[in-house]
Amino acid sequence: TDFISNTKVLSFSGVTVLETSYLSLKKAAFAIGMKHPVTGIGAGNFNNELNSLKAMEAFPVKLPSYDPHSTYIGAFAETGVPGLIFLLLILWLVLKPYFKFQHLLDDRFYLCIFILLVTFVIEGISIDMMNFRHLWVLFAVAFAYSRKRKFVA
């Protein structure tokens, strides 16, 4: 298919496991980030860089040029270490108030937002949250609600 490379990951008992496009994208994004750790390659330039890697035969030509399918590795590739740190700082500032467990038990809405936030932060490993605008709306609501709770409590 168009989503499986010819790179073998594992072979046993007559079964061969091939690398999927998702793993190839993450490996390429990490390699790009390691090559450009200070500034990255620029926001939105990942697909262009993949095409360059394909031309050098450093990325499977048959695989589509998608975004990295990882918020964190993608941020590292496109914006370098400073961009990754900034993204993690934003996530921490949104999540930090939700780690005060007395609020979680007092307010079901607070608990729901906390569960959604943790789920999406974990899911960021395998999806590119930058393209899911509704998640950023959730982060804004979560931040605003935590600030409201801080001033009310």
N, CA, C and O atoms as a DFTB+ gen file, in Angstrom:
612 C
 N C O
     1  1       0.836      -1.189       0.000
     2  2       0.000       0.000       0.000
     3  2       0.878       1.249       0.000
     4  3       2.105       1.164       0.054
     5  1       0.228       2.403      -0.061
     6  2       0.956       3.669      -0.040
     7  2       1.413       4.068       1.353
     8  3       2.109       5.072       1.511
     9  1       1.036       3.302       2.358
    10  2       1.340       3.696       3.730
    11  2       2.340       2.775       4.418
    12  3       2.565       2.890       5.623
    13  1       2.937       1.868       3.660
    14  2       3.927       0.946       4.212
    15  2       5.177       1.030       3.357
    16  3       5.122       0.914       2.133
    17  1       6.305       1.234       4.025
    18  2       7.564       1.307       3.288
    19  2       8.091      -0.107       3.048
    20  3       7.457      -1.086       3.442
    21  1       9.226      -0.207       2.416
    22  2       9.854      -1.507       2.195
    23  2      10.902      -1.814       3.257
    24  3      11.617      -2.811       3.157
    25  1      10.995      -0.963       4.274
    26  2      11.976      -1.129       5.343
    27  2      11.488      -2.168       6.344
    28  3      10.403      -2.032       6.909
    29  1      12.288      -3.202       6.561
    30  2      11.931      -4.239       7.528
    31  2      12.225      -3.748       8.939
    32  3      13.296      -3.212       9.225
    33  1      11.243      -3.946       9.810
    34  2      11.417      -3.614      11.218
    35  2      11.766      -4.878      11.989
    36  3      12.593      -4.859      12.900
    37  1      11.123      -5.976      11.609
    38  2      11.265      -7.230      12.341
    39  2      10.895      -8.384      11.422
    40  3       9.997      -8.270      10.589
    41  1      11.594      -9.483      11.585
    42  2      11.278     -10.675      10.803
    43  2      11.395     -11.892      11.712
    44  3      12.423     -12.084      12.361
    45  1      10.344     -12.719      11.765
    46  2      10.379     -13.929      12.592
    47  2       9.372     -14.939      12.068
    48  3       8.290     -14.565      11.616
    49  1       9.717     -16.190      12.124
    50  2       8.848     -17.302      11.723
    51  2       8.125     -17.052      10.401
    52  3       6.930     -17.325      10.288
    53  1       8.821     -16.550       9.431
    54  2       8.227     -16.312       8.123
    55  2       7.345     -15.079       8.044
    56  3       6.717     -14.828       7.016
    57  1       7.295     -14.311       9.120
    58  2       6.498     -13.082       9.149
    59  2       7.456     -11.889       9.123
    60  3       8.432     -11.845       9.872
    61  1       7.165     -10.941       8.262
    62  2       7.982      -9.736       8.179
    63  2       7.124      -8.529       8.541
    64  3       6.032      -8.340       8.005
    65  1       7.633      -7.730       9.445
    66  2       6.946      -6.508       9.849
    67  2       7.655      -5.346       9.151
    68  3       8.861      -5.154       9.301
    69  1       6.877      -4.578       8.386
    70  2       7.428      -3.450       7.645
    71  2       7.108      -2.137       8.356
    72  3       6.122      -2.024       9.084
    73  1       7.950      -1.176       8.127
    74  2       7.769       0.155       8.717
    75  2       6.600       0.868       8.050
    76  3       6.499       0.899       6.824
    77  1       5.714       1.441       8.869
    78  2       4.586       2.192       8.323
    79  2       4.999       3.642       8.076
    80  3       6.060       4.085       8.517
    81  1       4.152       4.360       7.373
    82  2       4.447       5.766       7.106
    83  2       4.514       6.565       8.405
    84  3       5.277       7.527       8.498
    85  1       3.734       6.183       9.401
    86  2       3.744       6.901      10.673
    87  2       5.105       6.820      11.343
    88  3       5.618       7.828      11.828
    89  1       5.692       5.638      11.376
    90  2       7.013       5.487      11.969
    91  2       8.059       6.209      11.122
    92  3       8.953       6.860      11.663
    93  1       7.953       6.099       9.809
    94  2       8.893       6.792       8.917
    95  2       8.827       8.300       9.115
    96  3       9.860       8.969       9.136
    97  1       7.617       8.839       9.260
    98  2       7.450      10.278       9.480
    99  2       8.074      10.716      10.796
   100  3       8.740      11.750      10.851
   101  1       7.867       9.949      11.844
   102  2       8.426      10.294      13.149
   103  2       9.948      10.210      13.130
   104  3      10.625      11.066      13.701
   105  1      10.484       9.190      12.483
   106  2      11.944       9.070      12.387
   107  2      12.527      10.232      11.594
   108  3      13.560      10.786      11.971
   109  1      11.874      10.603      10.503
   110  2      12.354      11.721       9.684
   111  2      12.272      13.024      10.475
   112  3      13.203      13.828      10.439
   113  1      11.172      13.240      11.185
   114  2      11.010      14.466      11.970
   115  2      12.084      14.565      13.047
   116  3      12.647      15.637      13.271
   117  1      12.365      13.456      13.708
   118  2      13.397      13.460      14.748
   119  2      14.772      13.756      14.137
   120  3      15.548      14.536      14.687
   121  1      15.061      13.128      12.999
   122  2      16.342      13.363      12.329
   123  2      16.472      14.827      11.889
   124  3      17.543      15.422      12.006
   125  1      15.377      15.400      11.385
   126  2      15.387      16.811      10.977
   127  2      15.633      17.701      12.195
   128  3      16.420      18.645      12.128
   129  1      14.965      17.403      13.297
   130  2      15.159      18.172      14.526
   131  2      16.585      18.080      15.034
   132  3      17.145      19.072      15.502
   133  1      17.173      16.903      14.946
   134  2      18.563      16.724      15.387
   135  2      19.527      17.485      14.477
   136  3      20.573      17.955      14.925
   137  1      19.171      17.603      13.203
   138  2      20.026      18.320      12.252
   139  2      19.909      19.836      12.431
   140  3      20.864      20.566      12.162
   141  1      18.740      20.315      12.886
   142  2      18.481      21.746      13.065
   143  2      17.922      22.009      14.470
   144  3      16.795      22.488      14.596
   145  1      18.690      21.706      15.531
   146  2      18.124      21.781      16.879
   147  2      17.848      23.198      17.392
   148  3      17.003      23.377      18.269
   149  1      18.529      24.184      16.871
   150  2      18.379      25.541      17.406
   151  2      17.174      26.261      16.818
   152  3      16.406      26.885      17.550
   153  1      17.003      26.180      15.509
   154  2      15.918      26.929      14.864
   155  2      14.885      26.044      14.187
   156  3      13.820      26.530      13.806
   157  1      15.167      24.770      14.029
   158  2      14.276      23.908      13.266
   159  2      14.317      24.315      11.803
   160  3      15.198      25.069      11.390
   161  1      13.380      23.825      11.025
   162  2      13.352      24.136       9.589
   163  2      12.301      25.181       9.260
   164  3      12.113      25.538       8.097
   165  1      11.621      25.667      10.279
   166  2      10.592      26.686      10.073
   167  2       9.203      26.074      10.097
   168  3       8.973      25.001       9.539
   169  1       8.293      26.758      10.738
   170  2       6.919      26.268      10.858
   171  2       6.302      26.064       9.479
   172  3       6.368      26.943       8.620
   173  1       5.702      24.896       9.283
   174  2       5.036      24.584       8.024
   175  2       5.951      24.077       6.925
   176  3       5.496      23.860       5.802
   177  1       7.219      23.883       7.218
   178  2       8.173      23.452       6.184
   179  2       8.484      21.962       6.208
   180  3       9.353      21.508       5.465
   181  1       7.800      21.198       7.040
   182  2       8.106      19.777       7.163
   183  2       7.907      19.026       5.844
   184  3       8.758      18.230       5.446
   185  1       6.796      19.276       5.175
   186  2       6.529      18.560       3.918
   187  2       7.567      18.890       2.849
   188  3       7.974      18.015       2.085
   189  1       7.996      20.149       2.794
   190  2       9.052      20.523       1.844
   191  2      10.348      19.787       2.153
   192  3      11.050      19.331       1.250
   193  1      10.652      19.677       3.435
   194  2      11.875      18.972       3.839
   195  2      11.773      17.489       3.512
   196  3      12.762      16.869       3.122
   197  1      10.574      16.915       3.671
   198  2      10.383      15.509       3.298
   199  2      10.648      15.305       1.807
   200  3      11.278      14.323       1.414
   201  1      10.169      16.227       0.985
   202  2      10.418      16.125      -0.457
   203  2      11.910      16.193      -0.761
   204  3      12.391      15.511      -1.665
   205  1      12.643      17.010      -0.014
   206  2      14.105      17.065      -0.176
   207  2      14.736      15.747       0.246
   208  3      15.654      15.257      -0.412
   209  1      14.247      15.169       1.341
   210  2      14.770      13.876       1.796
   211  2      14.477      12.778       0.775
   212  3      15.299      11.888       0.557
   213  1      13.306      12.847       0.153
   214  2      12.960      11.873      -0.889
   215  2      13.920      12.004      -2.072
   216  3      14.359      10.999      -2.632
   217  1      14.243      13.229      -2.446
   218  2      15.152      13.450      -3.572
   219  2      16.538      12.885      -3.274
   220  3      17.245      12.449      -4.183
   221  1      16.926      12.894      -1.991
   222  2      18.226      12.335      -1.586
   223  2      18.122      10.849      -1.230
   224  3      19.104      10.234      -0.812
   225  1      16.921      10.276      -1.399
   226  2      16.625       8.878      -1.054
   227  2      16.856       8.586       0.430
   228  3      17.254       7.483       0.805
   229  1      16.595       9.610       1.275
   230  2      16.713       9.457       2.718
   231  2      15.346       9.229       3.373
   232  3      15.253       9.037       4.585
   233  1      14.295       9.253       2.560
   234  2      12.933       8.981       3.010
   235  2      12.258       8.197       1.896
   236  3      12.438       8.528       0.724
   237  1      11.481       7.160       2.229
   238  2      10.854       6.341       1.184
   239  2      10.025       7.169       0.194
   240  3       9.085       7.859       0.588
   241  1      10.374       7.094      -1.060
   242  2       9.724       7.878      -2.112
   243  2       8.246       7.527      -2.242
   244  3       7.427       8.399      -2.533
   245  1       7.899       6.270      -2.031
   246  2       6.509       5.845      -2.234
   247  2       5.552       6.332      -1.149
   248  3       4.335       6.291      -1.330
   249  1       6.099       6.792      -0.018
   250  2       5.234       7.267       1.070
   251  2       4.803       8.703       0.821
   252  3       5.590       9.511       0.327
   253  1       3.546       9.030       1.162
   254  2       3.072      10.414       0.998
   255  2       3.831      11.375       1.922
   256  3       4.326      10.969       2.974
   257  1       3.916      12.615       1.534
   258  2       4.545      13.647       2.365
   259  2       3.479      14.281       3.253
   260  3       2.796      15.227       2.861
   261  1       3.360      13.735       4.449
   262  2       2.393      14.228       5.426
   263  2       3.108      15.015       6.509
   264  3       4.337      15.053       6.565
   265  1       2.314      15.645       7.371
   266  2       2.870      16.225       8.589
   267  2       3.380      15.077       9.458
   268  3       3.024      13.922       9.222
   269  1       4.203      15.376      10.451
   270  2       4.871      14.299      11.205
   271  2       3.984      13.403      12.064
   272  3       4.468      12.397      12.583
   273  1       2.719      13.728      12.231
   274  2       1.811      12.918      13.050
   275  2       2.317      12.767      14.487
   276  3       2.129      11.726      15.117
   277  1       2.948      13.800      14.984
   278  2       3.352      13.874      16.383
   279  2       3.554      15.341      16.707
   280  3       4.408      16.006      16.120
   281  1       2.776      15.835      17.632
   282  2       2.869      17.243      17.996
   283  2       4.270      17.587      18.475
   284  3       4.830      18.609      18.076
   285  1       4.833      16.753      19.316
   286  2       6.091      17.070      19.981
   287  2       7.294      16.916      19.047
   288  3       8.152      17.797      18.994
   289  1       7.358      15.816      18.319
   290  2       8.471      15.623      17.390
   291  2       8.344      16.600      16.225
   292  3       9.353      17.082      15.709
   293  1       7.127      16.891      15.810
   294  2       6.909      17.869      14.748
   295  2       7.346      19.267      15.165
   296  3       7.963      19.988      14.381
   297  1       7.029      19.651      16.395
   298  2       7.465      20.957      16.905
   299  2       8.985      21.017      16.974
   300  3       9.585      22.047      16.665
   301  1       9.601      19.925      17.375
   302  2      11.064      19.846      17.428
   303  2      11.659      20.019      16.033
   304  3      12.629      20.758      15.863
   305  1      11.093      19.349      15.040
   306  2      11.617      19.434      13.671
   307  2      11.433      20.829      13.084
   308  3      12.346      21.365      12.455
   309  1      10.262      21.414      13.287
   310  2       9.958      22.684      12.633
   311  2      10.448      23.910      13.393
   312  3      10.764      24.928      12.776
   313  1      10.519      23.833      14.723
   314  2      10.900      25.012      15.504
   315  2      12.092      24.786      16.418
   316  3      12.473      25.682      17.171
   317  1      12.682      23.608      16.361
   318  2      13.864      23.320      17.161
   319  2      13.541      23.148      18.634
   320  3      12.378      23.089      19.031
   321  1      14.587      23.068      19.428
   322  2      14.437      22.895      20.874
   323  2      13.682      24.068      21.503
   324  3      12.820      23.841      22.352
   325  1      13.978      25.323      21.115
   326  2      13.221      26.431      21.726
   327  2      11.712      26.330      21.478
   328  3      10.925      26.588      22.389
   329  1      11.303      25.966      20.277
   330  2       9.884      25.824      19.967
   331  2       9.246      24.691      20.746
   332  3       8.118      24.819      21.223
   333  1       9.961      23.583      20.878
   334  2       9.451      22.448      21.648
   335  2       9.289      22.833      23.114
   336  3       8.280      22.504      23.738
   337  1      10.279      23.526      23.661
   338  2      10.196      23.965      25.058
   339  2       9.023      24.923      25.238
   340  3       8.292      24.822      26.224
   341  1       8.834      25.841      24.311
   342  2       7.722      26.797      24.389
   343  2       6.378      26.064      24.356
   344  3       5.476      26.387      25.129
   345  1       6.244      25.072      23.456
   346  2       5.011      24.285      23.387
   347  2       4.756      23.562      24.707
   348  3       3.639      23.592      25.225
   349  1       5.777      22.916      25.250
   350  2       5.629      22.196      26.521
   351  2       5.290      23.156      27.659
   352  3       4.524      22.810      28.558
   353  1       5.858      24.359      27.620
   354  2       5.554      25.365      28.633
   355  2       4.082      25.788      28.564
   356  3       3.421      25.922      29.594
   357  1       3.580      25.995      27.354
   358  2       2.159      26.341      27.187
   359  2       1.279      25.228      27.757
   360  3       0.336      25.491      28.502
   361  1       1.599      23.982      27.397
   362  2       0.804      22.855      27.897
   363  2       0.870      22.774      29.419
   364  3      -0.138      22.509      30.074
   365  1       2.055      23.004      29.977
   366  2       2.213      22.952      31.431
   367  2       1.404      24.060      32.108
   368  3       0.761      23.819      33.130
   369  1       1.431      25.271      31.545
   370  2       0.684      26.380      32.140
   371  2      -0.823      26.115      32.123
   372  3      -1.542      26.534      33.030
   373  1      -1.293      25.426      31.098
   374  2      -2.719      25.088      31.035
   375  2      -3.048      23.962      32.013
   376  3      -4.085      23.996      32.675
   377  1      -2.173      22.972      32.102
   378  2      -2.452      21.797      32.938
   379  2      -2.179      22.009      34.427
   380  3      -2.851      21.412      35.268
   381  1      -1.222      22.837      34.752
   382  2      -0.766      22.994      36.142
   383  2      -1.895      23.185      37.151
   384  3      -1.912      22.488      38.165
   385  1      -2.838      24.099      36.917
   386  2      -3.910      24.284      37.913
   387  2      -4.776      23.039      38.114
   388  3      -5.384      22.871      39.171
   389  1      -4.833      22.179      37.117
   390  2      -5.694      21.003      37.184
   391  2      -5.093      19.882      38.033
   392  3      -5.760      18.887      38.315
   393  1      -3.839      20.046      38.436
   394  2      -3.222      19.030      39.282
   395  2      -3.530      19.250      40.764
   396  3      -3.054      18.500      41.616
   397  1      -4.319      20.268      41.067
   398  2      -4.765      20.494      42.444
   399  2      -6.037      19.658      42.630
   400  3      -7.127      20.072      42.236
   401  1      -5.880      18.500      43.222
   402  2      -6.939      17.495      43.213
   403  2      -8.210      17.894      43.951
   404  3      -9.269      17.332      43.672
   405  1      -8.147      18.836      44.875
   406  2      -9.384      19.225      45.551
   407  2     -10.372      19.835      44.564
   408  3     -11.581      19.692      44.743
   409  1      -9.886      20.508      43.531
   410  2     -10.776      21.060      42.508
   411  2     -11.428      19.953      41.683
   412  3     -12.585      20.067      41.276
   413  1     -10.686      18.900      41.446
   414  2     -11.221      17.816      40.624
   415  2     -12.428      17.167      41.271
   416  3     -13.363      16.762      40.580
   417  1     -12.415      17.064      42.582
   418  2     -13.521      16.421      43.278
   419  2     -14.679      17.377      43.519
   420  3     -15.815      16.938      43.699
   421  1     -14.412      18.656      43.525
   422  2     -15.450      19.653      43.797
   423  2     -16.311      19.990      42.589
   424  3     -17.465      20.389      42.744
   425  1     -15.776      19.837      41.417
   426  2     -16.420      20.381      40.226
   427  2     -16.313      19.363      39.081
   428  3     -15.215      19.080      38.602
   429  1     -17.434      18.825      38.651
   430  2     -17.412      17.809      37.585
   431  2     -16.935      18.378      36.256
   432  3     -16.266      17.683      35.492
   433  1     -17.270      19.626      35.973
   434  2     -16.800      20.261      34.739
   435  2     -15.277      20.352      34.752
   436  3     -14.624      20.083      33.744
   437  1     -14.725      20.726      35.883
   438  2     -13.274      20.804      36.078
   439  2     -12.637      19.433      35.832
   440  3     -11.616      19.324      35.153
   441  1     -13.254      18.393      36.394
   442  2     -12.759      17.028      36.217
   443  2     -12.806      16.609      34.750
   444  3     -11.853      16.012      34.249
   445  1     -13.892      16.910      34.061
   446  2     -14.018      16.559      32.637
   447  2     -12.950      17.252      31.802
   448  3     -12.328      16.634      30.938
   449  1     -12.742      18.536      32.064
   450  2     -11.719      19.263      31.319
   451  2     -10.343      18.650      31.581
   452  3      -9.552      18.480      30.654
   453  1     -10.061      18.322      32.835
   454  2      -8.773      17.711      33.182
   455  2      -8.567      16.397      32.423
   456  3      -7.496      16.168      31.862
   457  1      -9.572      15.549      32.405
   458  2      -9.466      14.259      31.704
   459  2      -9.249      14.480      30.209
   460  3      -8.414      13.812      29.599
   461  1      -9.993      15.412      29.615
   462  2      -9.808      15.717      28.193
   463  2      -8.404      16.254      27.910
   464  3      -7.768      15.858      26.933
   465  1      -7.927      17.151      28.763
   466  2      -6.585      17.712      28.572
   467  2      -5.512      16.627      28.618
   468  3      -4.648      16.563      27.744
   469  1      -5.568      15.794      29.617
   470  2      -4.572      14.727      29.750
   471  2      -4.643      13.785      28.551
   472  3      -3.613      13.368      28.021
   473  1      -5.853      13.456      28.130
   474  2      -6.027      12.583      26.968
   475  2      -5.392      13.197      25.725
   476  3      -4.665      12.517      25.001
   477  1      -5.659      14.470      25.475
   478  2      -5.127      15.119      24.280
   479  2      -3.613      15.318      24.357
   480  3      -2.926      15.228      23.340
   481  1      -3.094      15.584      25.541
   482  2      -1.639      15.730      25.687
   483  2      -0.950      14.397      25.390
   484  3       0.096      14.370      24.742
   485  1      -1.524      13.312      25.854
   486  2      -0.970      11.984      25.551
   487  2      -1.144      11.671      24.071
   488  3      -0.237      11.140      23.431
   489  1      -2.310      12.002      23.534
   490  2      -2.585      11.733      22.129
   491  2      -1.665      12.532      21.200
   492  3      -1.470      12.159      20.043
   493  1      -1.108      13.618      21.705
   494  2      -0.180      14.431      20.931
   495  2       1.050      13.668      20.481
   496  3       1.767      14.116      19.586
   497  1       1.303      12.517      21.094
   498  2       2.417      11.661      20.674
   499  2       2.153      11.117      19.284
   500  3       3.081      10.964      18.490
   501  1       0.890      10.820      18.980
   502  2       0.582      10.173      17.700
   503  2      -0.271      11.005      16.744
   504  3      -0.570      10.555      15.638
   505  1      -0.667      12.209      17.153
   506  2      -1.377      13.111      16.238
   507  2      -0.692      14.467      16.267
   508  3       0.034      14.792      17.206
   509  1      -0.929      15.234      15.251
   510  2      -0.394      16.585      15.205
   511  2      -1.480      17.539      15.675
   512  3      -2.338      17.945      14.892
   513  1      -1.444      17.899      16.962
   514  2      -2.479      18.756      17.544
   515  2      -2.521      20.138      16.914
   516  3      -3.527      20.839      17.022
   517  1      -1.448      20.533      16.261
   518  2      -1.402      21.864      15.658
   519  2      -2.507      22.023      14.604
   520  3      -2.969      23.135      14.348
   521  1      -2.921      20.922      14.005
   522  2      -3.934      20.966      12.950
   523  2      -5.357      20.754      13.457
   524  3      -6.306      20.809      12.675
   525  1      -5.514      20.517      14.740
   526  2      -6.831      20.281      15.319
   527  2      -7.228      21.506      16.136
   528  3      -6.962      21.578      17.336
   529  1      -7.866      22.465      15.474
   530  2      -8.186      23.750      16.109
   531  2      -9.095      23.581      17.328
   532  3      -8.989      24.342      18.289
   533  1      -9.980      22.595      17.294
   534  2     -10.888      22.399      18.426
   535  2     -10.127      22.073      19.708
   536  3     -10.610      22.382      20.798
   537  1      -8.950      21.455      19.606
   538  2      -8.157      21.168      20.799
   539  2      -7.625      22.454      21.413
   540  3      -7.559      22.585      22.635
   541  1      -7.247      23.402      20.565
   542  2      -6.741      24.675      21.071
   543  2      -7.868      25.483      21.709
   544  3      -7.636      26.247      22.646
   545  1      -9.080      25.316      21.203
   546  2     -10.229      25.948      21.853
   547  2     -10.415      25.331      23.239
   548  3     -10.687      26.046      24.204
   549  1     -10.269      24.007      23.343
   550  2     -10.361      23.341      24.649
   551  2      -9.284      23.868      25.598
   552  3      -9.563      24.122      26.770
   553  1      -8.060      24.032      25.101
   554  2      -6.994      24.555      25.951
   555  2      -7.329      25.966      26.440
   556  3      -7.063      26.300      27.595
   557  1      -7.911      26.794      25.569
   558  2      -8.304      28.156      25.959
   559  2      -9.408      28.117      27.015
   560  3      -9.344      28.855      27.999
   561  1     -10.418      27.268      26.826
   562  2     -11.497      27.132      27.804
   563  2     -10.929      26.623      29.132
   564  3     -11.293      27.118      30.199
   565  1     -10.041      25.638      29.059
   566  2      -9.439      25.078      30.272
   567  2      -8.644      26.134      31.028
   568  3      -8.732      26.226      32.252
   569  1      -7.871      26.928      30.300
   570  2      -7.076      27.968      30.940
   571  2      -7.988      29.017      31.584
   572  3      -7.782      29.406      32.734
   573  1      -8.986      29.464      30.841
   574  2      -9.903      30.477      31.362
   575  2     -10.669      29.948      32.583
   576  3     -10.836      30.663      33.571
   577  1     -11.132      28.700      32.511
   578  2     -11.901      28.140      33.622
   579  2     -11.028      27.964      34.860
   580  3     -11.490      28.183      35.980
   581  1      -9.776      27.571      34.667
   582  2      -8.880      27.404      35.815
   583  2      -8.599      28.752      36.465
   584  3      -8.478      28.839      37.687
   585  1      -8.493      29.813      35.651
   586  2      -8.277      31.161      36.178
   587  2      -9.521      31.612      36.956
   588  3      -9.401      32.231      38.013
   589  1     -10.699      31.306      36.440
   590  2     -11.939      31.660      37.119
   591  2     -12.003      30.964      38.469
   592  3     -12.349      31.579      39.478
   593  1     -11.669      29.684      38.482
   594  2     -11.694      28.915      39.739
   595  2     -10.690      29.479      40.725
   596  3     -10.948      29.505      41.928
   597  1      -9.543      29.933      40.226
   598  2      -8.499      30.478      41.094
   599  2      -8.994      31.736      41.808
   600  3      -8.719      31.924      42.993
   601  1      -9.727      32.606      41.086
   602  2     -10.181      33.852      41.665
   603  2     -11.433      33.672      42.515
   604  3     -11.681      34.459      43.428
   605  1     -12.225      32.641      42.223
   606  2     -13.438      32.384      42.991
   607  2     -13.127      31.673      44.294
   608  3     -13.730      31.956      45.329
   609  1     -12.164      30.732      44.233
   610  2     -11.847      29.887      45.397
   611  2     -11.197      30.655      46.519
   612  3     -10.875      30.078      47.558
